[in-house]
Amino acid sequence: MLPNEIYDTLKTEFGDAVIEYNDQQPTDSFILIGADNLFDICHTLRDKDAFLFDYLMCLTAMDLGENVGVVYHLYSMTHKHRLVLKVTAPKTDPKIPSVEMIWRTADWHEREAFDLIGVNFEGHRNLIRILCPYDWEGHALRKDYVAPEYYHNMKVSY
Amino acid sequence: MGLLDRLDDPYEGGGIILGKVEDLLNWGRSKSDWYLHFGLACCAIEFMAMNASHFDFMRFGTIPRTSPRQADFIMVTGTVTFKMADRIKILYEQMAEPKYVISVGSCSNCGGPYWEHGYHVLKGVDRIIPVDVYIPGCPPRPEAFEEGMMLLQKKISHQAIFNKRKRLESEV
Ligand code: SF4
């Protein structure tokens, strides 16, 4: 299936939860969905016979200024089609449902996104830092991040 | 060394070698260094080439150890992140005296490419443990590893073992 066909199917099933289909970008066309229904939509995408997206190729997060965004790249081994999903949440309260229960790949990817961008994946069973030390403060890839002066009595700057 | 030169004609001296015990011990120490390899990033990949048969690091008498308790020196090869810095410090403290440190590559010498924006990188491993030999490069060529190793051997073979304090006082 092509992304716009997938979009149409999802739209009839989930209505307003599927916000828009965008193919105007130079990148892959993507479907923007609302954070509230993310889990159900992903579940449908994985299990419905027409979709069967059994492979989460990549999950990544971005700092969009006011918002944080998360991008999902899906692939179906059976149908050999792919899809890009995007979801955003306000930076003040960056809550996004976790898809870790749907695709096990998401476990560490979501921990990475949490560690570096600070996205709060709700429902993740072990949302702890993965790259930075556990006692690190802040989320380092945010645009407004300021590195600490000292970490464990070691000077950070050159 | 001096010691080996006297072996040229051992019979002339009636099989007697004159030399300092210290030189003998240092000769042994410098030619059989066991090391703890702390490979952290791309420099450690270069170190693999160094360990393989083309460059054969073991001909310096070095043997890689997996325990700091058996190691004479620690080889820090690569980017020292703060997460790893704590661990390096612990491992260094677990090594038995006398102990040495070789810092390999720009990253562990001074932060390397991460010197400005590396919020997570320690800008030089010498900020947490004393370094004996710095090997510059990004990554250093195996020849540079060789020179670094020879410098460490040179340093060890000139060290005082006995009467350290007396000698230090006379030097002051
Ligand atoms: S000095 Fe260069 S080669 Fe070595 S670890 Fe750093 S970036 Fe990698």
PDB file of N, CA, C and O in Angstrom, chain A residues 2-11 14 17-22 27-35 37-46 51 53 55-62 64 68-75 81-88 96-99 102-103 110 121:
ATOM      1  N   LEU A   2       0.395   2.275  -0.628  1.00  0.00           N
ATOM      2  CA  LEU A   2       1.119   3.543  -0.616  1.00  0.00           C
ATOM      3  C   LEU A   2       0.710   4.361   0.614  1.00  0.00           C
ATOM      4  O   LEU A   2      -0.380   4.175   1.152  1.00  0.00           O
ATOM      5  N   PRO A   3       1.566   5.276   1.034  1.00  0.00           N
ATOM      6  CA  PRO A   3       1.258   6.043   2.245  1.00  0.00           C
ATOM      7  C   PRO A   3      -0.090   6.750   2.187  1.00  0.00           C
ATOM      8  O   PRO A   3      -0.804   6.806   3.189  1.00  0.00           O
ATOM      9  N   ASN A   4      -0.482   7.275   1.005  1.00  0.00           N
ATOM     10  CA  ASN A   4      -1.766   7.988   0.969  1.00  0.00           C
ATOM     11  C   ASN A   4      -2.942   7.036   1.087  1.00  0.00           C
ATOM     12  O   ASN A   4      -3.971   7.371   1.679  1.00  0.00           O
ATOM     13  N   GLU A   5      -2.784   5.802   0.594  1.00  0.00           N
ATOM     14  CA  GLU A   5      -3.844   4.801   0.790  1.00  0.00           C
ATOM     15  C   GLU A   5      -3.949   4.418   2.268  1.00  0.00           C
ATOM     16  O   GLU A   5      -5.052   4.289   2.811  1.00  0.00           O
ATOM     17  N   ILE A   6      -2.789   4.272   2.893  1.00  0.00           N
ATOM     18  CA  ILE A   6      -2.792   3.958   4.326  1.00  0.00           C
ATOM     19  C   ILE A   6      -3.464   5.089   5.095  1.00  0.00           C
ATOM     20  O   ILE A   6      -4.253   4.858   6.014  1.00  0.00           O
ATOM     21  N   TYR A   7      -3.137   6.317   4.664  1.00  0.00           N
ATOM     22  CA  TYR A   7      -3.736   7.473   5.335  1.00  0.00           C
ATOM     23  C   TYR A   7      -5.253   7.432   5.224  1.00  0.00           C
ATOM     24  O   TYR A   7      -5.968   7.615   6.217  1.00  0.00           O
ATOM     25  N   ASP A   8      -5.761   7.135   4.008  1.00  0.00           N
ATOM     26  CA  ASP A   8      -7.214   7.102   3.830  1.00  0.00           C
ATOM     27  C   ASP A   8      -7.856   6.044   4.725  1.00  0.00           C
ATOM     28  O   ASP A   8      -8.876   6.293   5.366  1.00  0.00           O
ATOM     29  N   THR A   9      -7.237   4.862   4.763  1.00  0.00           N
ATOM     30  CA  THR A   9      -7.796   3.793   5.600  1.00  0.00           C
ATOM     31  C   THR A   9      -7.812   4.195   7.065  1.00  0.00           C
ATOM     32  O   THR A   9      -8.803   3.988   7.777  1.00  0.00           O
ATOM     33  N   LEU A  10      -6.671   4.781   7.516  1.00  0.00           N
ATOM     34  CA  LEU A  10      -6.598   5.187   8.918  1.00  0.00           C
ATOM     35  C   LEU A  10      -7.615   6.278   9.221  1.00  0.00           C
ATOM     36  O   LEU A  10      -8.224   6.301  10.287  1.00  0.00           O
ATOM     37  N   LYS A  11      -7.783   7.172   8.255  1.00  0.00           N
ATOM     38  CA  LYS A  11      -8.680   8.318   8.469  1.00  0.00           C
ATOM     39  C   LYS A  11     -10.105   7.841   8.696  1.00  0.00           C
ATOM     40  O   LYS A  11     -10.807   8.350   9.573  1.00  0.00           O
ATOM     41  N   PHE A  14     -10.006   6.139  12.298  1.00  0.00           N
ATOM     42  CA  PHE A  14      -9.707   6.908  13.520  1.00  0.00           C
ATOM     43  C   PHE A  14     -10.151   8.369  13.465  1.00  0.00           C
ATOM     44  O   PHE A  14     -10.038   9.078  14.452  1.00  0.00           O
ATOM     45  N   ALA A  17      -8.136  11.772  14.900  1.00  0.00           N
ATOM     46  CA  ALA A  17      -6.851  11.418  15.517  1.00  0.00           C
ATOM     47  C   ALA A  17      -5.732  11.408  14.481  1.00  0.00           C
ATOM     48  O   ALA A  17      -4.558  11.593  14.809  1.00  0.00           O
ATOM     49  N   VAL A  18      -6.112  11.174  13.210  1.00  0.00           N
ATOM     50  CA  VAL A  18      -5.124  11.213  12.135  1.00  0.00           C
ATOM     51  C   VAL A  18      -5.171  12.616  11.546  1.00  0.00           C
ATOM     52  O   VAL A  18      -6.145  12.990  10.895  1.00  0.00           O
ATOM     53  N   ILE A  19      -4.175  13.404  11.787  1.00  0.00           N
ATOM     54  CA  ILE A  19      -4.298  14.827  11.517  1.00  0.00           C
ATOM     55  C   ILE A  19      -4.079  15.170  10.050  1.00  0.00           C
ATOM     56  O   ILE A  19      -4.930  15.749   9.403  1.00  0.00           O
ATOM     57  N   GLU A  20      -2.946  14.800   9.493  1.00  0.00           N
ATOM     58  CA  GLU A  20      -2.758  15.166   8.090  1.00  0.00           C
ATOM     59  C   GLU A  20      -1.799  14.229   7.380  1.00  0.00           C
ATOM     60  O   GLU A  20      -1.028  13.503   8.000  1.00  0.00           O
ATOM     61  N   TYR A  21      -1.914  14.294   6.050  1.00  0.00           N
ATOM     62  CA  TYR A  21      -0.985  13.557   5.208  1.00  0.00           C
ATOM     63  C   TYR A  21      -0.152  14.583   4.460  1.00  0.00           C
ATOM     64  O   TYR A  21      -0.696  15.520   3.866  1.00  0.00           O
ATOM     65  N   ASN A  22       1.135  14.463   4.510  1.00  0.00           N
ATOM     66  CA  ASN A  22       2.000  15.484   3.931  1.00  0.00           C
ATOM     67  C   ASN A  22       2.982  14.854   2.955  1.00  0.00           C
ATOM     68  O   ASN A  22       3.812  14.028   3.353  1.00  0.00           O
ATOM     69  N   THR A  27      11.506  15.102   1.795  1.00  0.00           N
ATOM     70  CA  THR A  27      11.762  13.794   2.403  1.00  0.00           C
ATOM     71  C   THR A  27      10.608  12.848   2.109  1.00  0.00           C
ATOM     72  O   THR A  27       9.725  13.169   1.328  1.00  0.00           O
ATOM     73  N   ASP A  28      10.593  11.704   2.749  1.00  0.00           N
ATOM     74  CA  ASP A  28       9.477  10.763   2.608  1.00  0.00           C
ATOM     75  C   ASP A  28       8.174  11.452   3.012  1.00  0.00           C
ATOM     76  O   ASP A  28       8.154  12.268   3.922  1.00  0.00           O
ATOM     77  N   SER A  29       7.085  11.081   2.335  1.00  0.00           N
ATOM     78  CA  SER A  29       5.794  11.608   2.768  1.00  0.00           C
ATOM     79  C   SER A  29       5.439  10.965   4.102  1.00  0.00           C
ATOM     80  O   SER A  29       5.816   9.828   4.381  1.00  0.00           O
ATOM     81  N   PHE A  30       4.739  11.739   4.933  1.00  0.00           N
ATOM     82  CA  PHE A  30       4.481  11.210   6.280  1.00  0.00           C
ATOM     83  C   PHE A  30       3.057  11.500   6.714  1.00  0.00           C
ATOM     84  O   PHE A  30       2.366  12.323   6.119  1.00  0.00           O
ATOM     85  N   ILE A  31       2.644  10.790   7.741  1.00  0.00           N
ATOM     86  CA  ILE A  31       1.322  10.998   8.323  1.00  0.00           C
ATOM     87  C   ILE A  31       1.505  11.559   9.721  1.00  0.00           C
ATOM     88  O   ILE A  31       2.245  10.990  10.522  1.00  0.00           O
ATOM     89  N   LEU A  32       0.868  12.700   9.961  1.00  0.00           N
ATOM     90  CA  LEU A  32       0.941  13.305  11.292  1.00  0.00           C
ATOM     91  C   LEU A  32      -0.252  12.826  12.100  1.00  0.00           C
ATOM     92  O   LEU A  32      -1.391  12.921  11.636  1.00  0.00           O
ATOM     93  N   ILE A  33       0.016  12.284  13.276  1.00  0.00           N
ATOM     94  CA  ILE A  33      -1.101  11.802  14.073  1.00  0.00           C
ATOM     95  C   ILE A  33      -1.058  12.420  15.458  1.00  0.00           C
ATOM     96  O   ILE A  33      -0.020  12.871  15.923  1.00  0.00           O
ATOM     97  N   GLY A  34      -2.228  12.448  16.108  1.00  0.00           N
ATOM     98  CA  GLY A  34      -2.302  13.013  17.450  1.00  0.00           C
ATOM     99  C   GLY A  34      -1.740  12.035  18.471  1.00  0.00           C
ATOM    100  O   GLY A  34      -1.856  10.820  18.333  1.00  0.00           O
ATOM    101  N   ALA A  35      -1.128  12.591  19.508  1.00  0.00           N
ATOM    102  CA  ALA A  35      -0.449  11.740  20.469  1.00  0.00           C
ATOM    103  C   ALA A  35      -1.418  10.825  21.222  1.00  0.00           C
ATOM    104  O   ALA A  35      -1.070   9.701  21.557  1.00  0.00           O
ATOM    105  N   ASN A  37      -4.023   9.045  20.424  1.00  0.00           N
ATOM    106  CA  ASN A  37      -4.414   7.766  19.842  1.00  0.00           C
ATOM    107  C   ASN A  37      -3.245   6.996  19.252  1.00  0.00           C
ATOM    108  O   ASN A  37      -3.449   6.015  18.540  1.00  0.00           O
ATOM    109  N   LEU A  38      -2.053   7.424  19.565  1.00  0.00           N
ATOM    110  CA  LEU A  38      -0.878   6.816  18.933  1.00  0.00           C
ATOM    111  C   LEU A  38      -0.828   5.310  19.163  1.00  0.00           C
ATOM    112  O   LEU A  38      -0.584   4.539  18.228  1.00  0.00           O
ATOM    113  N   PHE A  39      -1.080   4.905  20.398  1.00  0.00           N
ATOM    114  CA  PHE A  39      -0.938   3.478  20.707  1.00  0.00           C
ATOM    115  C   PHE A  39      -1.904   2.636  19.883  1.00  0.00           C
ATOM    116  O   PHE A  39      -1.516   1.641  19.269  1.00  0.00           O
ATOM    117  N   ASP A  40      -3.164   3.080  19.821  1.00  0.00           N
ATOM    118  CA  ASP A  40      -4.162   2.294  19.075  1.00  0.00           C
ATOM    119  C   ASP A  40      -3.842   2.265  17.595  1.00  0.00           C
ATOM    120  O   ASP A  40      -3.970   1.229  16.926  1.00  0.00           O
ATOM    121  N   ILE A  41      -3.405   3.410  17.065  1.00  0.00           N
ATOM    122  CA  ILE A  41      -3.088   3.457  15.640  1.00  0.00           C
ATOM    123  C   ILE A  41      -1.925   2.525  15.336  1.00  0.00           C
ATOM    124  O   ILE A  41      -1.946   1.755  14.373  1.00  0.00           O
ATOM    125  N   CYS A  42      -0.899   2.552  16.173  1.00  0.00           N
ATOM    126  CA  CYS A  42       0.247   1.684  15.936  1.00  0.00           C
ATOM    127  C   CYS A  42      -0.147   0.220  16.045  1.00  0.00           C
ATOM    128  O   CYS A  42       0.332  -0.622  15.297  1.00  0.00           O
ATOM    129  N   HIS A  43      -1.030  -0.060  16.990  1.00  0.00           N
ATOM    130  CA  HIS A  43      -1.482  -1.437  17.142  1.00  0.00           C
ATOM    131  C   HIS A  43      -2.194  -1.909  15.880  1.00  0.00           C
ATOM    132  O   HIS A  43      -1.974  -3.022  15.395  1.00  0.00           O
ATOM    133  N   THR A  44      -3.049  -1.041  15.341  1.00  0.00           N
ATOM    134  CA  THR A  44      -3.737  -1.383  14.096  1.00  0.00           C
ATOM    135  C   THR A  44      -2.730  -1.573  12.967  1.00  0.00           C
ATOM    136  O   THR A  44      -2.836  -2.518  12.177  1.00  0.00           O
ATOM    137  N   LEU A  45      -1.762  -0.654  12.907  1.00  0.00           N
ATOM    138  CA  LEU A  45      -0.783  -0.740  11.823  1.00  0.00           C
ATOM    139  C   LEU A  45      -0.008  -2.053  11.893  1.00  0.00           C
ATOM    140  O   LEU A  45       0.349  -2.628  10.869  1.00  0.00           O
ATOM    141  N   ARG A  46       0.250  -2.533  13.090  1.00  0.00           N
ATOM    142  CA  ARG A  46       1.016  -3.771  13.179  1.00  0.00           C
ATOM    143  C   ARG A  46       0.145  -4.981  12.865  1.00  0.00           C
ATOM    144  O   ARG A  46       0.571  -5.900  12.172  1.00  0.00           O
ATOM    145  N   PHE A  51      -2.039  -3.978   6.596  1.00  0.00           N
ATOM    146  CA  PHE A  51      -0.830  -3.208   6.934  1.00  0.00           C
ATOM    147  C   PHE A  51       0.350  -4.120   7.302  1.00  0.00           C
ATOM    148  O   PHE A  51       1.366  -4.133   6.632  1.00  0.00           O
ATOM    149  N   PHE A  53       2.623  -3.948   9.616  1.00  0.00           N
ATOM    150  CA  PHE A  53       3.937  -3.324   9.829  1.00  0.00           C
ATOM    151  C   PHE A  53       4.610  -4.003  11.029  1.00  0.00           C
ATOM    152  O   PHE A  53       4.425  -3.606  12.175  1.00  0.00           O
ATOM    153  N   TYR A  55       7.828  -4.291  11.521  1.00  0.00           N
ATOM    154  CA  TYR A  55       9.224  -3.892  11.754  1.00  0.00           C
ATOM    155  C   TYR A  55       9.299  -2.378  11.969  1.00  0.00           C
ATOM    156  O   TYR A  55       8.958  -1.607  11.070  1.00  0.00           O
ATOM    157  N   LEU A  56       9.708  -1.980  13.146  1.00  0.00           N
ATOM    158  CA  LEU A  56       9.968  -0.564  13.419  1.00  0.00           C
ATOM    159  C   LEU A  56      11.424  -0.306  13.069  1.00  0.00           C
ATOM    160  O   LEU A  56      12.323  -0.706  13.794  1.00  0.00           O
ATOM    161  N   MET A  57      11.646   0.343  11.916  1.00  0.00           N
ATOM    162  CA  MET A  57      13.024   0.503  11.460  1.00  0.00           C
ATOM    163  C   MET A  57      13.779   1.482  12.322  1.00  0.00           C
ATOM    164  O   MET A  57      14.956   1.312  12.617  1.00  0.00           O
ATOM    165  N   CYS A  58      13.079   2.569  12.698  1.00  0.00           N
ATOM    166  CA  CYS A  58      13.783   3.600  13.440  1.00  0.00           C
ATOM    167  C   CYS A  58      12.782   4.439  14.208  1.00  0.00           C
ATOM    168  O   CYS A  58      11.670   4.666  13.749  1.00  0.00           O
ATOM    169  N   LEU A  59      13.197   4.854  15.379  1.00  0.00           N
ATOM    170  CA  LEU A  59      12.376   5.790  16.145  1.00  0.00           C
ATOM    171  C   LEU A  59      13.312   6.894  16.578  1.00  0.00           C
ATOM    172  O   LEU A  59      14.374   6.637  17.139  1.00  0.00           O
ATOM    173  N   THR A  60      12.953   8.126  16.259  1.00  0.00           N
ATOM    174  CA  THR A  60      13.844   9.203  16.657  1.00  0.00           C
ATOM    175  C   THR A  60      13.045  10.409  17.114  1.00  0.00           C
ATOM    176  O   THR A  60      11.854  10.516  16.824  1.00  0.00           O
ATOM    177  N   ALA A  61      13.687  11.285  17.838  1.00  0.00           N
ATOM    178  CA  ALA A  61      12.995  12.455  18.380  1.00  0.00           C
ATOM    179  C   ALA A  61      13.724  13.719  17.958  1.00  0.00           C
ATOM    180  O   ALA A  61      14.918  13.690  17.673  1.00  0.00           O
ATOM    181  N   MET A  62      12.966  14.842  17.907  1.00  0.00           N
ATOM    182  CA  MET A  62      13.564  16.111  17.495  1.00  0.00           C
ATOM    183  C   MET A  62      13.076  17.219  18.405  1.00  0.00           C
ATOM    184  O   MET A  62      11.976  17.160  18.943  1.00  0.00           O
ATOM    185  N   LEU A  64      11.665  20.754  18.191  1.00  0.00           N
ATOM    186  CA  LEU A  64      11.052  21.610  17.167  1.00  0.00           C
ATOM    187  C   LEU A  64      10.837  23.034  17.665  1.00  0.00           C
ATOM    188  O   LEU A  64      10.005  23.759  17.133  1.00  0.00           O
ATOM    189  N   VAL A  68       8.278  19.067  20.943  1.00  0.00           N
ATOM    190  CA  VAL A  68       9.198  17.995  20.582  1.00  0.00           C
ATOM    191  C   VAL A  68       8.436  17.060  19.655  1.00  0.00           C
ATOM    192  O   VAL A  68       7.225  16.900  19.787  1.00  0.00           O
ATOM    193  N   GLY A  69       9.146  16.480  18.709  1.00  0.00           N
ATOM    194  CA  GLY A  69       8.503  15.575  17.769  1.00  0.00           C
ATOM    195  C   GLY A  69       9.163  14.212  17.813  1.00  0.00           C
ATOM    196  O   GLY A  69      10.343  14.099  18.105  1.00  0.00           O
ATOM    197  N   VAL A  70       8.348  13.195  17.534  1.00  0.00           N
ATOM    198  CA  VAL A  70       8.901  11.842  17.441  1.00  0.00           C
ATOM    199  C   VAL A  70       8.520  11.284  16.072  1.00  0.00           C
ATOM    200  O   VAL A  70       7.416  11.510  15.587  1.00  0.00           O
ATOM    201  N   VAL A  71       9.468  10.612  15.432  1.00  0.00           N
ATOM    202  CA  VAL A  71       9.255  10.077  14.094  1.00  0.00           C
ATOM    203  C   VAL A  71       9.415   8.561  14.136  1.00  0.00           C
ATOM    204  O   VAL A  71      10.360   8.050  14.746  1.00  0.00           O
ATOM    205  N   TYR A  72       8.488   7.871  13.494  1.00  0.00           N
ATOM    206  CA  TYR A  72       8.531   6.412  13.436  1.00  0.00           C
ATOM    207  C   TYR A  72       8.667   5.997  11.975  1.00  0.00           C
ATOM    208  O   TYR A  72       7.888   6.438  11.136  1.00  0.00           O
ATOM    209  N   HIS A  73       9.621   5.170  11.677  1.00  0.00           N
ATOM    210  CA  HIS A  73       9.764   4.596  10.335  1.00  0.00           C
ATOM    211  C   HIS A  73       9.373   3.127  10.418  1.00  0.00           C
ATOM    212  O   HIS A  73      10.025   2.360  11.115  1.00  0.00           O
ATOM    213  N   LEU A  74       8.318   2.782   9.679  1.00  0.00           N
ATOM    214  CA  LEU A  74       7.812   1.409   9.764  1.00  0.00           C
ATOM    215  C   LEU A  74       8.030   0.682   8.445  1.00  0.00           C
ATOM    216  O   LEU A  74       8.072   1.292   7.375  1.00  0.00           O
ATOM    217  N   TYR A  75       8.126  -0.624   8.535  1.00  0.00           N
ATOM    218  CA  TYR A  75       8.285  -1.442   7.338  1.00  0.00           C
ATOM    219  C   TYR A  75       7.532  -2.738   7.537  1.00  0.00           C
ATOM    220  O   TYR A  75       7.445  -3.244   8.659  1.00  0.00           O
ATOM    221  N   HIS A  81       5.988  -2.760   2.223  1.00  0.00           N
ATOM    222  CA  HIS A  81       5.725  -1.331   2.104  1.00  0.00           C
ATOM    223  C   HIS A  81       6.184  -0.623   3.376  1.00  0.00           C
ATOM    224  O   HIS A  81       6.403  -1.248   4.409  1.00  0.00           O
ATOM    225  N   ARG A  82       6.364   0.682   3.236  1.00  0.00           N
ATOM    226  CA  ARG A  82       6.907   1.426   4.378  1.00  0.00           C
ATOM    227  C   ARG A  82       6.078   2.672   4.652  1.00  0.00           C
ATOM    228  O   ARG A  82       5.298   3.113   3.799  1.00  0.00           O
ATOM    229  N   LEU A  83       6.275   3.220   5.850  1.00  0.00           N
ATOM    230  CA  LEU A  83       5.443   4.333   6.280  1.00  0.00           C
ATOM    231  C   LEU A  83       6.214   5.168   7.296  1.00  0.00           C
ATOM    232  O   LEU A  83       6.977   4.651   8.095  1.00  0.00           O
ATOM    233  N   VAL A  84       6.003   6.492   7.211  1.00  0.00           N
ATOM    234  CA  VAL A  84       6.590   7.378   8.207  1.00  0.00           C
ATOM    235  C   VAL A  84       5.476   8.017   9.010  1.00  0.00           C
ATOM    236  O   VAL A  84       4.550   8.592   8.445  1.00  0.00           O
ATOM    237  N   LEU A  85       5.560   7.897  10.317  1.00  0.00           N
ATOM    238  CA  LEU A  85       4.579   8.506  11.212  1.00  0.00           C
ATOM    239  C   LEU A  85       5.263   9.614  11.988  1.00  0.00           C
ATOM    240  O   LEU A  85       6.419   9.475  12.363  1.00  0.00           O
ATOM    241  N   LYS A  86       4.531  10.711  12.207  1.00  0.00           N
ATOM    242  CA  LYS A  86       5.084  11.758  13.061  1.00  0.00           C
ATOM    243  C   LYS A  86       4.085  12.125  14.126  1.00  0.00           C
ATOM    244  O   LYS A  86       2.864  12.079  13.894  1.00  0.00           O
ATOM    245  N   VAL A  87       4.590  12.502  15.267  1.00  0.00           N
ATOM    246  CA  VAL A  87       3.715  12.908  16.369  1.00  0.00           C
ATOM    247  C   VAL A  87       4.455  13.986  17.159  1.00  0.00           C
ATOM    248  O   VAL A  87       5.687  13.983  17.221  1.00  0.00           O
ATOM    249  N   THR A  88       3.712  14.953  17.659  1.00  0.00           N
ATOM    250  CA  THR A  88       4.367  16.020  18.413  1.00  0.00           C
ATOM    251  C   THR A  88       3.700  16.179  19.775  1.00  0.00           C
ATOM    252  O   THR A  88       2.569  15.758  19.988  1.00  0.00           O
ATOM    253  N   ILE A  96       4.169  11.306  25.365  1.00  0.00           N
ATOM    254  CA  ILE A  96       3.783  10.574  24.164  1.00  0.00           C
ATOM    255  C   ILE A  96       3.637   9.115  24.564  1.00  0.00           C
ATOM    256  O   ILE A  96       4.474   8.591  25.299  1.00  0.00           O
ATOM    257  N   PRO A  97       2.583   8.446  24.117  1.00  0.00           N
ATOM    258  CA  PRO A  97       2.426   7.032  24.503  1.00  0.00           C
ATOM    259  C   PRO A  97       3.581   6.191  23.967  1.00  0.00           C
ATOM    260  O   PRO A  97       4.060   6.418  22.858  1.00  0.00           O
ATOM    261  N   SER A  98       3.973   5.234  24.757  1.00  0.00           N
ATOM    262  CA  SER A  98       5.073   4.372  24.341  1.00  0.00           C
ATOM    263  C   SER A  98       4.575   3.276  23.412  1.00  0.00           C
ATOM    264  O   SER A  98       3.466   2.772  23.579  1.00  0.00           O
ATOM    265  N   VAL A  99       5.383   2.919  22.413  1.00  0.00           N
ATOM    266  CA  VAL A  99       5.020   1.787  21.558  1.00  0.00           C
ATOM    267  C   VAL A  99       5.929   0.596  21.867  1.00  0.00           C
ATOM    268  O   VAL A  99       6.036  -0.336  21.091  1.00  0.00           O
ATOM    269  N   ILE A 102       4.467  -2.691  21.582  1.00  0.00           N
ATOM    270  CA  ILE A 102       4.068  -3.137  20.244  1.00  0.00           C
ATOM    271  C   ILE A 102       5.287  -3.635  19.476  1.00  0.00           C
ATOM    272  O   ILE A 102       5.283  -4.712  18.894  1.00  0.00           O
ATOM    273  N   TRP A 103       6.325  -2.832  19.456  1.00  0.00           N
ATOM    274  CA  TRP A 103       7.575  -3.248  18.810  1.00  0.00           C
ATOM    275  C   TRP A 103       8.677  -3.237  19.860  1.00  0.00           C
ATOM    276  O   TRP A 103       8.969  -2.183  20.441  1.00  0.00           O
ATOM    277  N   GLU A 110      13.322   4.435  22.520  1.00  0.00           N
ATOM    278  CA  GLU A 110      12.593   5.402  23.343  1.00  0.00           C
ATOM    279  C   GLU A 110      13.424   5.850  24.530  1.00  0.00           C
ATOM    280  O   GLU A 110      13.366   7.014  24.937  1.00  0.00           O
ATOM    281  N   PHE A 121       7.870   8.957  27.509  1.00  0.00           N
ATOM    282  CA  PHE A 121       7.067   7.911  26.872  1.00  0.00           C
ATOM    283  C   PHE A 121       6.233   7.222  27.930  1.00  0.00           C
ATOM    284  O   PHE A 121       6.748   6.498  28.769  1.00  0.00           O
TER     285      PHE A 121
END
